[in-house]
Amino acid sequence: MRATPITQRAAYAWIKEHHRHHSPPRGDLFRIAAEDDTGNLVGIIVIGRPVSRRLQDGRTAEVTRLCTTGEKNVCSFLLARAWRAARALGYDRIYTYTLP
């Protein structure tokens, strides 16, 4: 598996097609895609500003969408890549929420 950049338009179209209960977010700070060894897209993570105003301190980011095809370890792969990218951009924290 490898991380690859993806445009906002392509990411949002893929999320619209594959996410089971949410539409694409309205905007983002950045996004990362994951490809399998054959070059097929297997997941996308979108990082944005926190939804809660109390967390919007300029140093906190939030996972606004994480969508995969169900391949093993894609979620943790994308979360790790997003955290590294956010730290490199100067963010101190990333929040994420998961439905059961």
Coordinates of N, CA, C and O in Angstrom, one line a residue, residues 18-67:
H18 N -18.6 5.8 -2.3 CA -18.2 4.7 -1.5 C -18.6 4.8 0.0 O -18.6 3.8 0.7
H19 N -18.8 6.0 0.5 CA -19.1 6.1 2.0 C -20.5 5.7 2.3 O -21.4 6.0 1.6
R20 N -20.6 4.9 3.4 CA -21.9 4.2 3.6 C -23.0 5.1 4.2 O -24.1 4.8 4.2
H21 N -22.6 6.2 4.9 CA -23.6 7.0 5.5 C -23.4 8.6 5.5 O -24.2 9.3 6.1
H22 N -22.4 9.0 4.9 CA -22.1 10.5 4.9 C -21.8 10.9 3.4 O -21.2 10.2 2.7
S23 N -22.2 12.1 3.1 CA -21.8 12.8 1.9 C -20.4 13.4 2.1 O -19.9 13.5 3.2
P24 N -19.8 13.9 1.0 CA -18.5 14.5 1.2 C -18.6 15.8 2.1 O -19.6 16.4 2.1
P25 N -17.5 16.1 2.8 CA -17.5 17.4 3.6 C -17.6 18.6 2.7 O -17.4 18.5 1.5
R26 N -17.8 19.7 3.3 CA -17.9 21.0 2.5 C -16.6 21.5 2.1 O -16.4 22.3 1.2
G27 N -15.6 21.3 2.9 CA -14.2 21.8 2.6 C -13.2 21.0 3.4 O -13.6 20.1 4.2
D28 N -11.9 21.3 3.2 CA -10.9 20.5 4.0 C -9.6 21.3 4.0 O -9.4 22.3 3.3
L29 N -8.7 20.8 4.9 CA -7.3 21.3 4.9 C -6.5 20.6 3.9 O -5.7 21.2 3.2
F30 N -6.6 19.3 4.0 CA -5.9 18.4 3.0 C -6.5 17.0 3.0 O -7.3 16.7 3.8
R31 N -6.1 16.2 2.0 CA -6.6 14.9 1.9 C -5.5 13.9 1.4 O -4.6 14.4 0.7
I32 N -5.6 12.7 1.7 CA -4.6 11.7 1.3 C -5.4 10.4 0.8 O -6.4 10.0 1.5
A33 N -4.9 9.9 -0.3 CA -5.5 8.6 -0.8 C -4.5 7.5 -0.5 O -3.3 7.7 -0.4
A34 N -5.1 6.3 -0.5 CA -4.3 5.0 -0.4 C -4.5 4.2 -1.6 O -5.7 4.0 -2.0
E35 N -3.5 3.7 -2.2 CA -3.5 2.7 -3.3 C -3.0 1.4 -2.9 O -2.0 1.3 -2.1
D36 N -3.6 0.3 -3.4 CA -3.0 -1.0 -3.2 C -1.8 -1.2 -4.1 O -1.4 -0.3 -4.9
D37 N -1.2 -2.4 -4.1 CA 0.0 -2.7 -4.9 C -0.3 -2.7 -6.4 O 0.6 -2.5 -7.2
T38 N -1.6 -2.8 -6.8 CA -1.9 -2.8 -8.2 C -2.3 -1.4 -8.7 O -2.7 -1.2 -9.8
G39 N -2.3 -0.4 -7.8 CA -2.6 1.0 -8.2 C -4.1 1.3 -8.0 O -4.5 2.4 -8.4
N40 N -4.9 0.4 -7.4 CA -6.3 0.7 -7.2 C -6.5 1.5 -6.0 O -5.9 1.2 -4.9
L41 N -7.4 2.5 -6.0 CA -7.7 3.3 -4.9 C -8.5 2.5 -3.8 O -9.5 1.9 -4.2
V42 N -8.0 2.4 -2.6 CA -8.6 1.6 -1.6 C -9.1 2.4 -0.4 O -9.8 1.9 0.5
G43 N -8.8 3.7 -0.3 CA -9.2 4.6 0.8 C -8.8 6.0 0.6 O -7.9 6.3 -0.1
I44 N -9.6 6.9 1.3 CA -9.3 8.3 1.3 C -9.5 8.8 2.7 O -10.5 8.4 3.4
I45 N -8.7 9.7 3.2 CA -8.9 10.4 4.5 C -8.9 11.9 4.2 O -8.1 12.4 3.3
V46 N -9.9 12.6 4.8 CA -10.0 14.1 4.6 C -9.8 14.7 5.9 O -10.5 14.3 6.9
I47 N -8.9 15.7 6.0 CA -8.6 16.4 7.2 C -9.1 17.8 7.1 O -8.8 18.5 6.1
G48 N -9.9 18.3 8.1 CA -10.4 19.6 8.0 C -10.3 20.3 9.4 O -9.7 19.8 10.3
R49 N -10.9 21.5 9.4 CA -11.0 22.2 10.7 C -12.0 21.5 11.6 O -12.9 20.9 11.1
P50 N -11.8 21.5 12.9 CA -12.8 20.9 13.8 C -14.2 21.5 13.7 O -14.3 22.7 13.5
V51 N -15.1 20.6 13.7 CA -16.5 21.0 13.6 C -16.9 21.9 14.9 O -17.6 22.9 14.8
S52 N -16.5 21.4 16.0 CA -16.7 22.1 17.3 C -15.9 23.4 17.4 O -14.7 23.5 17.2
R53 N -16.6 24.5 17.6 CA -15.9 25.8 17.7 C -15.0 25.9 18.9 O -14.0 26.6 18.8
R54 N -15.2 25.1 19.9 CA -14.4 25.1 21.1 C -13.0 24.5 20.8 O -12.0 24.8 21.4
L55 N -12.9 23.7 19.7 CA -11.7 23.1 19.3 C -10.9 23.9 18.2 O -9.8 23.5 17.9
Q56 N -11.5 24.9 17.7 CA -10.9 25.7 16.6 C -9.9 26.7 17.1 O -10.2 27.9 17.2
D57 N -8.8 26.2 17.5 CA -7.7 27.0 18.0 C -6.6 27.3 17.0 O -5.6 27.9 17.3
G58 N -6.7 26.8 15.8 CA -5.7 27.0 14.8 C -4.6 26.0 14.8 O -3.7 25.9 14.0
R59 N -4.6 25.1 15.9 CA -3.5 24.1 16.0 C -4.1 22.7 16.1 O -3.4 21.7 16.4
T60 N -5.4 22.6 15.9 CA -6.2 21.4 16.0 C -6.8 21.1 14.7 O -7.5 21.9 14.1
A61 N -6.7 19.8 14.2 CA -7.4 19.4 13.0 C -8.3 18.2 13.3 O -8.3 17.7 14.4
E62 N -9.2 17.9 12.4 CA -10.2 16.8 12.6 C -10.3 16.0 11.4 O -10.3 16.5 10.2
V63 N -10.4 14.7 11.6 CA -10.7 13.8 10.4 C -12.2 14.0 10.1 O -13.1 13.6 10.9
T64 N -12.5 14.6 9.0 CA -13.9 14.8 8.6 C -14.5 13.7 7.8 O -15.7 13.5 7.8
R65 N -13.6 12.9 7.1 CA -14.1 11.7 6.4 C -12.9 10.7 6.4 O -11.8 11.1 6.1
L66 N -13.3 9.4 6.6 CA -12.3 8.3 6.4 C -13.2 7.3 5.7 O -14.1 6.7 6.3
C67 N -12.8 7.0 4.4 CA -13.6 6.1 3.6 C -12.7 5.0 3.0 O -11.7 5.4 2.4

